[in-house]
Short mmCIF file of C-alpha atoms and ligand atoms in Angstrom, two decimals:
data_model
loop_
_atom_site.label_atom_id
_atom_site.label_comp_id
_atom_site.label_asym_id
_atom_site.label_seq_id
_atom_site.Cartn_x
_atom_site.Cartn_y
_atom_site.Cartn_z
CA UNK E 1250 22.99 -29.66 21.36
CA UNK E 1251 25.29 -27.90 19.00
CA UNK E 1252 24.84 -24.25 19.12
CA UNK E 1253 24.22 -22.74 15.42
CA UNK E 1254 27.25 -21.08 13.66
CA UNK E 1255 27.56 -17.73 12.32
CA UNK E 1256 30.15 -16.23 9.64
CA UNK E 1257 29.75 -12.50 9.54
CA UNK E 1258 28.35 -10.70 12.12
CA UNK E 1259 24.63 -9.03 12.57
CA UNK E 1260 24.69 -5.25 13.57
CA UNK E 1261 23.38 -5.22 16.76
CA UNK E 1262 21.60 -1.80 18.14
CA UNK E 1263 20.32 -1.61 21.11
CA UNK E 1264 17.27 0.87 21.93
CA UNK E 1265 15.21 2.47 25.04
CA UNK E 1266 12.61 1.70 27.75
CA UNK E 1267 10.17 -0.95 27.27
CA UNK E 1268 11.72 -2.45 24.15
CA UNK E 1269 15.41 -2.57 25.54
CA UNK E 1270 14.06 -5.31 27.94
CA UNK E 1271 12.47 -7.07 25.79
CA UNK E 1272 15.55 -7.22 23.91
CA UNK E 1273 17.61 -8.77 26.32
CA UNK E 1274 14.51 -11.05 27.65
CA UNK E 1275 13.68 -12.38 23.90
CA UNK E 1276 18.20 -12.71 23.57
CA UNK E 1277 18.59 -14.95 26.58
CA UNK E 1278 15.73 -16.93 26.44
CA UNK E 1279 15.31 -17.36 22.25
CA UNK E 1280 18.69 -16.41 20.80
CA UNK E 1281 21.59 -17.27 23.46
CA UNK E 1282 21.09 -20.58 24.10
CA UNK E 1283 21.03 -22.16 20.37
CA UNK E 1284 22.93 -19.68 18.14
CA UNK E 1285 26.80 -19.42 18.48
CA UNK E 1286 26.04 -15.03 18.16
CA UNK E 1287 28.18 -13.09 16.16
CA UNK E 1288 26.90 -9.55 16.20
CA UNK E 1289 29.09 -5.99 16.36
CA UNK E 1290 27.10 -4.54 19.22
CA UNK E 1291 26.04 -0.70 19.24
CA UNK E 1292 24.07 0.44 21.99
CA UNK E 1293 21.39 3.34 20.86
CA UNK E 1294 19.99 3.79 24.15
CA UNK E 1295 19.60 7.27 24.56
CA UNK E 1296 22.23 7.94 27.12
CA UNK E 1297 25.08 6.62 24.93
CA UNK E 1298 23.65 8.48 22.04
CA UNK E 1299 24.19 11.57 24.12
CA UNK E 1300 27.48 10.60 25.49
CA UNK E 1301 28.56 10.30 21.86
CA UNK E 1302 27.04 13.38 20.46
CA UNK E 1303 25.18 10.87 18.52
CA UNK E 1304 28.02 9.30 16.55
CA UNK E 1305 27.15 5.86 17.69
CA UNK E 1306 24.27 6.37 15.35
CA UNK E 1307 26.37 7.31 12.12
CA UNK E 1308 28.84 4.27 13.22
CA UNK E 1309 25.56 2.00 13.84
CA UNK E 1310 24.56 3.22 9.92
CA UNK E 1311 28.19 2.80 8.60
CA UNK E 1312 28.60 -1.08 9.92
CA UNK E 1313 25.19 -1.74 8.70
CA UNK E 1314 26.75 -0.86 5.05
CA UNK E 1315 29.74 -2.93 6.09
CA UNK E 1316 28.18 -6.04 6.91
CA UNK E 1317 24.68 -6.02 4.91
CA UNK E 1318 22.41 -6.80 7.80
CA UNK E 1319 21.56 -4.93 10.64
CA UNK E 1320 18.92 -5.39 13.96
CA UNK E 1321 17.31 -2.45 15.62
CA UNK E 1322 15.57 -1.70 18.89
CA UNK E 1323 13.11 0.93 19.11
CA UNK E 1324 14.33 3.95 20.15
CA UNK E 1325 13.24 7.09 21.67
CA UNK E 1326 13.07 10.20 19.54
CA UNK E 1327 14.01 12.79 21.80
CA UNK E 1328 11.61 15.81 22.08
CA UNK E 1329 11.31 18.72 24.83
CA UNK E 1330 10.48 16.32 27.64
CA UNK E 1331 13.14 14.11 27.23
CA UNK E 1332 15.38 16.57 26.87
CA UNK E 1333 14.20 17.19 30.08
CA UNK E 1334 14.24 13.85 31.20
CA UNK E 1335 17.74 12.65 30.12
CA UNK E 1336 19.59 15.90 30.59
CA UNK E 1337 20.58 15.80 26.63
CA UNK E 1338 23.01 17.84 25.39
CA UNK E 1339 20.54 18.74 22.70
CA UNK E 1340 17.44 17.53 21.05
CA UNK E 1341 19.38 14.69 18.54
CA UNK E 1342 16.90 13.56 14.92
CA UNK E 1343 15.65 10.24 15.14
CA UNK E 1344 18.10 7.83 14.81
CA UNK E 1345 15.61 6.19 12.65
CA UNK E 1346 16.10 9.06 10.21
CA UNK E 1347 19.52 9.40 10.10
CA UNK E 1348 20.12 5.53 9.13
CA UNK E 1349 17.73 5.79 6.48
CA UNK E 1350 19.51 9.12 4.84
CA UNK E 1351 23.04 7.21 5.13
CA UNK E 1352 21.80 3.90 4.12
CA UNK E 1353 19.08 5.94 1.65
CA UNK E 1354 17.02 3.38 2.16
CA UNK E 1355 13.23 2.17 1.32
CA UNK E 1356 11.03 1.65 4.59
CA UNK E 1357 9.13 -2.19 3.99
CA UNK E 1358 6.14 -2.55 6.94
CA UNK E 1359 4.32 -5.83 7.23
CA UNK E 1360 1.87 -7.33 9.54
CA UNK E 1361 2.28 -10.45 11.33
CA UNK E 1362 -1.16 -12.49 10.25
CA UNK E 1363 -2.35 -15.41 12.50
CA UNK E 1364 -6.20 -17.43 12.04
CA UNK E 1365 -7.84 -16.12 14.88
CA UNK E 1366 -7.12 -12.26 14.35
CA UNK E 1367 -9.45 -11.50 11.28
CA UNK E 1368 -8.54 -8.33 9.52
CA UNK E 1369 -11.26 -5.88 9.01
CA UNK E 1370 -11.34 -6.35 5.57
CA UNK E 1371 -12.77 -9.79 4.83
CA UNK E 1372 -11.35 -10.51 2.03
CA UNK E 1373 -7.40 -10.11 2.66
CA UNK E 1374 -6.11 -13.44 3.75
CA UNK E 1375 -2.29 -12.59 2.59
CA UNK E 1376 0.11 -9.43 4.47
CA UNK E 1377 0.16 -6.28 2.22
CA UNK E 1378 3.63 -5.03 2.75
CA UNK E 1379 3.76 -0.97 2.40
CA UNK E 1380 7.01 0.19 1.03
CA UNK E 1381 6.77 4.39 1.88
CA UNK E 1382 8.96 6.90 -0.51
CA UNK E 1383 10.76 8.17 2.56
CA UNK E 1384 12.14 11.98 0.74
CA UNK E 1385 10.34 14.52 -0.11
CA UNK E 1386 6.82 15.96 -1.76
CA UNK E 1387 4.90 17.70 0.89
CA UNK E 1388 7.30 16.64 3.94
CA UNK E 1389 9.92 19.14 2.30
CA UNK E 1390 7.38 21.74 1.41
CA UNK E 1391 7.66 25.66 1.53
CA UNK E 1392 4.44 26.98 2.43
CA UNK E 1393 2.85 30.60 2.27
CA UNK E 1394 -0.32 31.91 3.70
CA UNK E 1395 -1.86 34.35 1.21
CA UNK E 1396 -3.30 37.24 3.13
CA UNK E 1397 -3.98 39.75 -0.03
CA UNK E 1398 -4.57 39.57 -3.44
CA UNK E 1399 -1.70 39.22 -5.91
CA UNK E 1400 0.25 37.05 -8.31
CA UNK E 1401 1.97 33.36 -6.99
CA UNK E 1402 4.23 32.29 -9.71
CA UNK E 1403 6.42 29.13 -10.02
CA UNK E 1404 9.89 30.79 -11.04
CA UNK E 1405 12.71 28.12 -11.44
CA UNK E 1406 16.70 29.46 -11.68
CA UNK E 1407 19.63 28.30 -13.32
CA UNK E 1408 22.87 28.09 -11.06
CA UNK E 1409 24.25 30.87 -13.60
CA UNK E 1410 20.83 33.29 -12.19
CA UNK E 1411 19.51 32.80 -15.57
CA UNK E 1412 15.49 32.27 -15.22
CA UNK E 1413 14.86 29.01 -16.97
CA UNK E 1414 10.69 28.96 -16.65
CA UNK E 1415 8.05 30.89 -15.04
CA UNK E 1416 4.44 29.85 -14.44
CA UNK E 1417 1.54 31.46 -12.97
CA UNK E 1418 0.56 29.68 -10.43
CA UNK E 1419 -2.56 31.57 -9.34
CA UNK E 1420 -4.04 34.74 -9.45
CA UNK E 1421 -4.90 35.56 -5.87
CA UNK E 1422 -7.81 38.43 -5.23
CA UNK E 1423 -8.11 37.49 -1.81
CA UNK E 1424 -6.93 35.49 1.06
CA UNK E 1425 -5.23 31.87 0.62
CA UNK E 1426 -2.88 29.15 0.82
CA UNK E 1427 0.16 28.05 -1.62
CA UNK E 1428 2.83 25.43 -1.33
CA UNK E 1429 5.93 24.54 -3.10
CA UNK E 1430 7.20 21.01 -3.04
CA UNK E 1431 9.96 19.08 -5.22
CA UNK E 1432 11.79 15.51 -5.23
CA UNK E 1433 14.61 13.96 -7.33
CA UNK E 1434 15.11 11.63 -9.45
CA UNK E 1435 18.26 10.11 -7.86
CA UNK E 1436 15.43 9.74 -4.48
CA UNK E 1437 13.17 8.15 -6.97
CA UNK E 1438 15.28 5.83 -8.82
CA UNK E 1439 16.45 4.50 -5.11
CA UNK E 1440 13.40 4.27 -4.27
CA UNK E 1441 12.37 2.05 -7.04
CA UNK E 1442 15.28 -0.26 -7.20
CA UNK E 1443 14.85 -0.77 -3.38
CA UNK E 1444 11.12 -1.70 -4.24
CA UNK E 1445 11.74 -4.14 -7.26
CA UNK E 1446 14.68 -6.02 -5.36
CA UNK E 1447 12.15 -6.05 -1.97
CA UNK E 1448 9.40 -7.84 -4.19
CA UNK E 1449 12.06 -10.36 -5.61
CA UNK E 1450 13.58 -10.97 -2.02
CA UNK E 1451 9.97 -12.12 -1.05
CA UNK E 1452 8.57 -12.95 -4.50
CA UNK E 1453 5.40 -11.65 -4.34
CA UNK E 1454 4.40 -8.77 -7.01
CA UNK E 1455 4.96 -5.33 -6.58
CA UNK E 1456 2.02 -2.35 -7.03
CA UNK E 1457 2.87 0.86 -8.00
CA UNK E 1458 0.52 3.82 -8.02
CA UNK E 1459 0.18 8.05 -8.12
CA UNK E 1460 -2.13 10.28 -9.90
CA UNK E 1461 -0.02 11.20 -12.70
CA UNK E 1462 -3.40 11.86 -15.23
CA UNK E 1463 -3.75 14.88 -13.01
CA UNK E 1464 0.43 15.45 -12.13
CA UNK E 1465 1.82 15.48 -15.76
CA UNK E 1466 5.07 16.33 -14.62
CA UNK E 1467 5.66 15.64 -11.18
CA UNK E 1468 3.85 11.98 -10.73
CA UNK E 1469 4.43 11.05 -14.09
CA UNK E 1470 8.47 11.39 -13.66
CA UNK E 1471 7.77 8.75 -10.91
CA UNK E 1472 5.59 6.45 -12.99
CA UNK E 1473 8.42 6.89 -16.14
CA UNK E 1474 11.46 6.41 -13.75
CA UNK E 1475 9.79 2.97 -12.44
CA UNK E 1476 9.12 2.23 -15.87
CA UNK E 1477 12.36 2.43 -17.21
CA UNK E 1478 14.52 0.42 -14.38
CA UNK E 1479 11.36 -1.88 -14.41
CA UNK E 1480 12.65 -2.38 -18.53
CA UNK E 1481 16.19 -2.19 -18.28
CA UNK E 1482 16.93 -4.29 -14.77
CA UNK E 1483 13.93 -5.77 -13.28
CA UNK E 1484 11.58 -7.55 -16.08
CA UNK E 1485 13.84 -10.73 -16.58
CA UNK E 1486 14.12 -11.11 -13.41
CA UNK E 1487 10.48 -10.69 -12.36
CA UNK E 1488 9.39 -12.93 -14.95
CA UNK E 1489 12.03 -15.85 -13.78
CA UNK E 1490 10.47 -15.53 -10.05
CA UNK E 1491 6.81 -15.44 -11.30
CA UNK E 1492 5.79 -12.21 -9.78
CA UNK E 1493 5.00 -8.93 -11.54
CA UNK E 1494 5.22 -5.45 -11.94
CA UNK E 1495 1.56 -3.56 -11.99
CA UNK E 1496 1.09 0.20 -12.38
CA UNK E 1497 -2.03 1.62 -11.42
CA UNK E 1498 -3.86 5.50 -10.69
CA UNK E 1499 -3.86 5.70 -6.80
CA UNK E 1500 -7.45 5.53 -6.73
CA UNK E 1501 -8.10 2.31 -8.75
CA UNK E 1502 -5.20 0.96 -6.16
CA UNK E 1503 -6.80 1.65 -3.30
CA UNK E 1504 -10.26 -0.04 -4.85
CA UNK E 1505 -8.14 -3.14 -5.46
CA UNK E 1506 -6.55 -3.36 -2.66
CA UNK E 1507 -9.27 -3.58 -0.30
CA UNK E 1508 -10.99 -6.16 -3.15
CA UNK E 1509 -7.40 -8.13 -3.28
CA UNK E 1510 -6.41 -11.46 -0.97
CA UNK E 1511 -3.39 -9.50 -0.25
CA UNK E 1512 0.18 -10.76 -0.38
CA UNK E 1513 2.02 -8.00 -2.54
CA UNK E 1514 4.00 -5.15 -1.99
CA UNK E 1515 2.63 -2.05 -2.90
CA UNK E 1516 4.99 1.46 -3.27
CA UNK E 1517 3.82 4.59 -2.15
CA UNK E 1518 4.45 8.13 -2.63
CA UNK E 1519 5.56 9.67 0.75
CA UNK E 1520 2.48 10.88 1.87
CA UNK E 1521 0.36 7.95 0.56
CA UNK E 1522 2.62 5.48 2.18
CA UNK E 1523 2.30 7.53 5.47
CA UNK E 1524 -1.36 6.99 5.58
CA UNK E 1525 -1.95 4.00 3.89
CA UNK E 1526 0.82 2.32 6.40
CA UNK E 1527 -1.68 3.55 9.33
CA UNK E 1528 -4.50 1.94 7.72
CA UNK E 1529 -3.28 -0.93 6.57
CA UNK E 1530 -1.93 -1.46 9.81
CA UNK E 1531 -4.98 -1.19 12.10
CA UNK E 1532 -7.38 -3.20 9.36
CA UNK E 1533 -4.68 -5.87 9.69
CA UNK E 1534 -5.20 -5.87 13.56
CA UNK E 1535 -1.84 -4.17 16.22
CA UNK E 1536 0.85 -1.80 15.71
CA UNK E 1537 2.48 -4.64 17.91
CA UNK E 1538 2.18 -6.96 15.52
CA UNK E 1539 3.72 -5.06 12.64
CA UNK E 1540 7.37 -5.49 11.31
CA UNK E 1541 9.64 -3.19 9.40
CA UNK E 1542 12.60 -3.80 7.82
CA UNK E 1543 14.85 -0.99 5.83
CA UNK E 1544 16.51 -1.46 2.60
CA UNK E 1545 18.95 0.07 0.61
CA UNK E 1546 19.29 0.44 -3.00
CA UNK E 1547 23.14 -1.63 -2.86
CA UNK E 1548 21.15 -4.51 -1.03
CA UNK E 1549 21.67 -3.72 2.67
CA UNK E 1550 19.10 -4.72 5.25
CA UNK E 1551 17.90 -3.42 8.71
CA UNK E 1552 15.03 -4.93 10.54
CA UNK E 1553 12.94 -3.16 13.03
CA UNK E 1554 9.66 -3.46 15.17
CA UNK E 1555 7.58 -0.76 13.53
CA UNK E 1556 6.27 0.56 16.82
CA UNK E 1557 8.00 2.17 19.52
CA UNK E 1558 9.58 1.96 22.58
CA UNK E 1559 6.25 1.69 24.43
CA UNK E 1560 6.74 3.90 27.62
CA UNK E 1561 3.46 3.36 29.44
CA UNK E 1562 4.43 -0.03 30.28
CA UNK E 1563 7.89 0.88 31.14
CA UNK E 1564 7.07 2.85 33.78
CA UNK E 1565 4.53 -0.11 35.07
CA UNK E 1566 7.68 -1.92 34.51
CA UNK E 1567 9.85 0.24 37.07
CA UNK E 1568 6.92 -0.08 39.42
CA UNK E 1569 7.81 -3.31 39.43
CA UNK E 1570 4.16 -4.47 37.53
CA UNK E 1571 4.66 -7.27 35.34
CA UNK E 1572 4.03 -6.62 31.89
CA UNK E 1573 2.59 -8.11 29.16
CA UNK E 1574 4.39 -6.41 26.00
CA UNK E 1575 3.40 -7.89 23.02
CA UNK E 1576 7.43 -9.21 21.69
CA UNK E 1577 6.40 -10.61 18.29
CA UNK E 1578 7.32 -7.39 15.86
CA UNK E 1579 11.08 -7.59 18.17
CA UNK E 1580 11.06 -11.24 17.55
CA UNK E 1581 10.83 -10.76 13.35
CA UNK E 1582 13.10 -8.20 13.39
CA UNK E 1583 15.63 -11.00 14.87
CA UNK E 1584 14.16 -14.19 12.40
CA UNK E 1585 14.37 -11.38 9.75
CA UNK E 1586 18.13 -10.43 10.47
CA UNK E 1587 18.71 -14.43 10.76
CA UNK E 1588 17.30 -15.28 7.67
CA UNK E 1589 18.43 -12.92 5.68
CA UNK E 1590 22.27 -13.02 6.86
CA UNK E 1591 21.87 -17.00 6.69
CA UNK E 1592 20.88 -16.35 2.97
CA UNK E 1593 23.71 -14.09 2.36
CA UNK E 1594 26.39 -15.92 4.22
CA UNK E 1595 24.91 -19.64 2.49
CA UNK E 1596 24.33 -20.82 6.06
CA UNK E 1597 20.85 -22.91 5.39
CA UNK E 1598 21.18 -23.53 9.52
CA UNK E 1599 20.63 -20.00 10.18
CA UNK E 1600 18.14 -19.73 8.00
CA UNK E 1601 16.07 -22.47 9.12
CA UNK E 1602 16.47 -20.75 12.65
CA UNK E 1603 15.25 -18.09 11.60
CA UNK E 1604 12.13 -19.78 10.63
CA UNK E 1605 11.73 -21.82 13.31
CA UNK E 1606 11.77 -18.84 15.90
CA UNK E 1607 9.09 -17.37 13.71
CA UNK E 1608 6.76 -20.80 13.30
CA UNK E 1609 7.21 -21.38 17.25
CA UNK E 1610 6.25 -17.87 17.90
CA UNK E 1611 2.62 -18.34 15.55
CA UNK E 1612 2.46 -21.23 17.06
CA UNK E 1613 2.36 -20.02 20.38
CA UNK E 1614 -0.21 -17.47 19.36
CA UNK E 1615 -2.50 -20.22 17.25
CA UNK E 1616 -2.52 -22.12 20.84
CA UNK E 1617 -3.89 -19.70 22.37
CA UNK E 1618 -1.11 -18.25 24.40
CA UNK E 1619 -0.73 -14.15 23.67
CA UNK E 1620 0.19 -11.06 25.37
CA UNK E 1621 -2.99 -9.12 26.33
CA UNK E 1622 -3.17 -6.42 23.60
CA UNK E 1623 -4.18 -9.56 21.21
CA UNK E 1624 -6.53 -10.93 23.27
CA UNK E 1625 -9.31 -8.58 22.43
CA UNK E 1626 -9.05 -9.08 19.15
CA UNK E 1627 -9.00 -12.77 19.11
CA UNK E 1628 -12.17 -14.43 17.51
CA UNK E 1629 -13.64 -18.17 17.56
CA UNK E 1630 -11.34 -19.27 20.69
CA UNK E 1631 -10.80 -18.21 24.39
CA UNK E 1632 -7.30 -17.32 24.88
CA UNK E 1633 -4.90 -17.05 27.67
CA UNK E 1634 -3.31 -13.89 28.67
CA UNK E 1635 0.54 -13.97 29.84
CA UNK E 1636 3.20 -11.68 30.83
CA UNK E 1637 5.75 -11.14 28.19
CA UNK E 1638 8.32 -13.36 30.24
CA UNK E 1639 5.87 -16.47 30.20
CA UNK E 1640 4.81 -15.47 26.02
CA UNK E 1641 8.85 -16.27 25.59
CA UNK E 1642 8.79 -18.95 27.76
CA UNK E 1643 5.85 -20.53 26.29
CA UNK E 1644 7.82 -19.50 22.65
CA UNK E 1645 11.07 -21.45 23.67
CA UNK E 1646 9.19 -24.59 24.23
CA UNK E 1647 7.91 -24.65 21.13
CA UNK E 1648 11.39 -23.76 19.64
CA UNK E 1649 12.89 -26.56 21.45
CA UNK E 1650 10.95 -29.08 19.80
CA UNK E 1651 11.17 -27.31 15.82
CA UNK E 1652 14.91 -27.31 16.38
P1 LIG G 2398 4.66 3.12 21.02
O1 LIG G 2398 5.87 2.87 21.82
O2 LIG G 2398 4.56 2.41 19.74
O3 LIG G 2398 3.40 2.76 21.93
C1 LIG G 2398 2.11 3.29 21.75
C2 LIG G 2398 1.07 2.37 22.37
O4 LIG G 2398 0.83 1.30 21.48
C3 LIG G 2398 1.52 1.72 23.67
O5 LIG G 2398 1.31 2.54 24.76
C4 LIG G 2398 0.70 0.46 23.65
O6 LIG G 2398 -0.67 0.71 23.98
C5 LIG G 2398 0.70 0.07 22.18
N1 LIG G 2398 1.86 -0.78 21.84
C6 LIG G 2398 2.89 -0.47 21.00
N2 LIG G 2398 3.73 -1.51 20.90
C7 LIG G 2398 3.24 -2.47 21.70
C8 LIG G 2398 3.68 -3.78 22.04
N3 LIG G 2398 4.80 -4.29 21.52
N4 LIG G 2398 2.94 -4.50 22.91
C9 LIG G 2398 1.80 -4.01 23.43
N5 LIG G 2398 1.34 -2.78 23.14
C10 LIG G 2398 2.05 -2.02 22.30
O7 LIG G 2398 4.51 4.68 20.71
P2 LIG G 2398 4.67 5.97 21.63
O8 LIG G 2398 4.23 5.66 23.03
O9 LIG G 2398 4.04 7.04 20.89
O10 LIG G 2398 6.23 6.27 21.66
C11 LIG G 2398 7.11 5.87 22.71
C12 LIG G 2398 8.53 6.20 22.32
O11 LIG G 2398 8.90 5.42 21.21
C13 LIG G 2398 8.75 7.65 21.92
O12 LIG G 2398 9.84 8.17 22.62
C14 LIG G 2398 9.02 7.61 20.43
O13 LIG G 2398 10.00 8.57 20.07
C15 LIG G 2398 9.57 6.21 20.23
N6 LIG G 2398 9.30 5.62 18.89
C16 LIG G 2398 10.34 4.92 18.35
C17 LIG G 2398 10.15 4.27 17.15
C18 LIG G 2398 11.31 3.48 16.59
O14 LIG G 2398 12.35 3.41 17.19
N7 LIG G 2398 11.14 2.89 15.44
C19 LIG G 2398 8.91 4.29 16.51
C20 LIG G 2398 7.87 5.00 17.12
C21 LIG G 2398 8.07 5.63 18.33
P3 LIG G 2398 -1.25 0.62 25.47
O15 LIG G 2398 -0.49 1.63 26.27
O16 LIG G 2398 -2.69 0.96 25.26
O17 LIG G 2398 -1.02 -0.77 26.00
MG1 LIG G 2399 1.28 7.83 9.50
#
């Protein structure tokens, strides 16, 4: 058989533990033998991260802008014990953060739905993607613990010193708690073209929602900003694909959202996308089974698993266990790259590979065959439990005979 060919290459970044063998695993037996692979390899694995003071990161985040399509293993976010661990040099940010502040990117998560895993909510039969504001609001708070009474005020300061406003905040006469938050428009109007271009990449419609009847200023600059790029470069658009735009109050979202089918994409505020993403997630069934793909407002793309490097079974792994690591959120993060640079680079043969690695993969899981996290929630069948080596075997077959 002819292997597949490939124009531009796919940023390649390799991550940590668990995940970094699945990575080669899923390469050799899904990837190597059928597509001709172009990729510009960076290795993330901790070590070289260290070894490079972390510039493989930045370069990893510069070629992603250079070529348009990028796919990530997880990583491990240093803290103290792997500090510890690895000998760092220091304590580097999560390389996860730093390509999303160069790309400035818009965080997409969607599950991975098959028949036998039932969500929680009975009525959603379609993914809800999450896109998450990734800058700002309370994540960039200042906070102050009131111990006495007194005056808070909001005081805002022109560059020349001049004082521009000042509002009384509160008037304390005993103990309490204040905070001080702020975002910018420039965040926010990257944040909503990533969102409307997301929805028409998938063409499904796109929810919006904050409490801007109670934030006059703050929410509502969101809800306007939206608005207005909505007007001026998304509504012809929109209306050409079929989909639409829908603003709503937070509240009435969430009541529709667990009333809805699913199979939209609905934009959060940074904290409501950081707990609505958990929620959604588990009512849809595994972190394992959840992608995650990162996109820019200039139309780059990064796909991800959403979860992490999984340690616990890396160290059964080193043991010498066999595992059975759930690769399906690694494997979309690969069909995702595929499809997407396929798409860009008018290769329909890519494309279709990437689709095909995705339909063998559900149908591996709609026969039955799954790694054990899935088997407990299974419903209606008995399923068979297999090491992550066997899943991909069992994966490949089905490849072999889509292809
Ligand atoms: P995790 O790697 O997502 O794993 C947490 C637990 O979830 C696992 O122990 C496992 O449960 C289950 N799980 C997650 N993915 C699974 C899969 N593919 N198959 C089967 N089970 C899966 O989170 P963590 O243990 O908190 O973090 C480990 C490391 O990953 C940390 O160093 C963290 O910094 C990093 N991290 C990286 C990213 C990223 O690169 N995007 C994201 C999150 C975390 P059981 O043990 O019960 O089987
Ligand atoms: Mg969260």
């Amino acid at each position: 058989m002819q292997k597949i060919a490939m124009t531009t290459p796919i940023v390649e970044m390799d991550g940590d533990e668990m995940t970094r063998v699945i990575w080669k695993m899923l390469k050799d037996e899904l990837i190597l033998p059928f597509v001709e692979l172009k990729t510009e390899y960076y290795d993330l694995g901790l070590k070289v991260r260290d070894e490079t003071d972390d510039r493989i990161t930045t370069d990893a985040s510069n070629a992603i802008k250079k070529y348009g399509v990028g796919v990530k293993c997880a990583t491990i976010t240093p803290n103290a014990a792997r500090v510890k661990e690895y000998d760092l040099k220091q304590m580097w940010k999560s390389p996860n953060g730093t390509i999303r502040s160069i790309l400035d990117g818009t965080v997409f998560r969607t599950p991975i739905l098959i028949d036998s895993i039932k969500p929680a909510v009975r009525t959603w039969k379609k993914p809800i993607t999450i896109a998450r504001h990734a800058y700002g609001d309370v994540y960039r708070a200042v906070e102050y613990r009131v111990e006495q009474p007194g005056k808070a005020e909001l005081v805002f300061t022109d560059k020349g010193g001049n004082e521009i406003s000042r509002q009384c905040i509160y008037e304390f006469d005993g103990a309490g708690v204040l905070q001080g938050m702020h975002n910018r428009d420039a965040s926010i109007r990257s944040f909503a073209h990533a969102c409307f271009q997301y929805a028409l990449s998938v063409k499904q419609d796109l929810w919006f929602s904050t409490k801007d009847t109670i934030s006059k200023q703050y929410d509502q600059t969101f809800k306007l900003l939206f608005e207005e790029i909505y007007e001026q470069a998304y509504r012809a658009a929109f209306e050409k694909a079929g989909i639409t735009y829908f603003y709503t109050l937070i509240d009435d979202a969430v009541a529709r959202v667990i009333r809805s089918e699913g199979g939209f994409v609905w934009a959060c505020k940074n904290y409501d996308g950081d707990v609505m993403s958990d929620m959604v997630s588990t009512a849809f069934g595994s972190l394992a089974m959840m992608t995650s793909v990162l996109v820019s407002p200039d139309g780059n793309y990064e796909y991800e698993a959403a979860h992490g490097t999984v340690t616990r079974h890396y160290y059964k792994y080193l043991a010498g266990e066999e595992t059975s690591t759930n690769p399906m959120a690694t494997l979309f993060a690969w069909s995702g790259a595929f499809k997407k640079r396929g798409e860009m680079d008018g290769l329909a043969d890519l494309q279709r590979f990437g689709e095909s690695m995705e339909k063998a993969a559900l149908q591996t899981l709609q026969d039955g065959v799954m790694t054990k996290d899935l088997v407990g929630l299974v419903e209606g069948e008995t399923p068979k439990a297999v090491s992550t080596a066997d899943f991909l075997k069992a994966v490949r077959e089905r490849l072999e005979r889509l292809l």
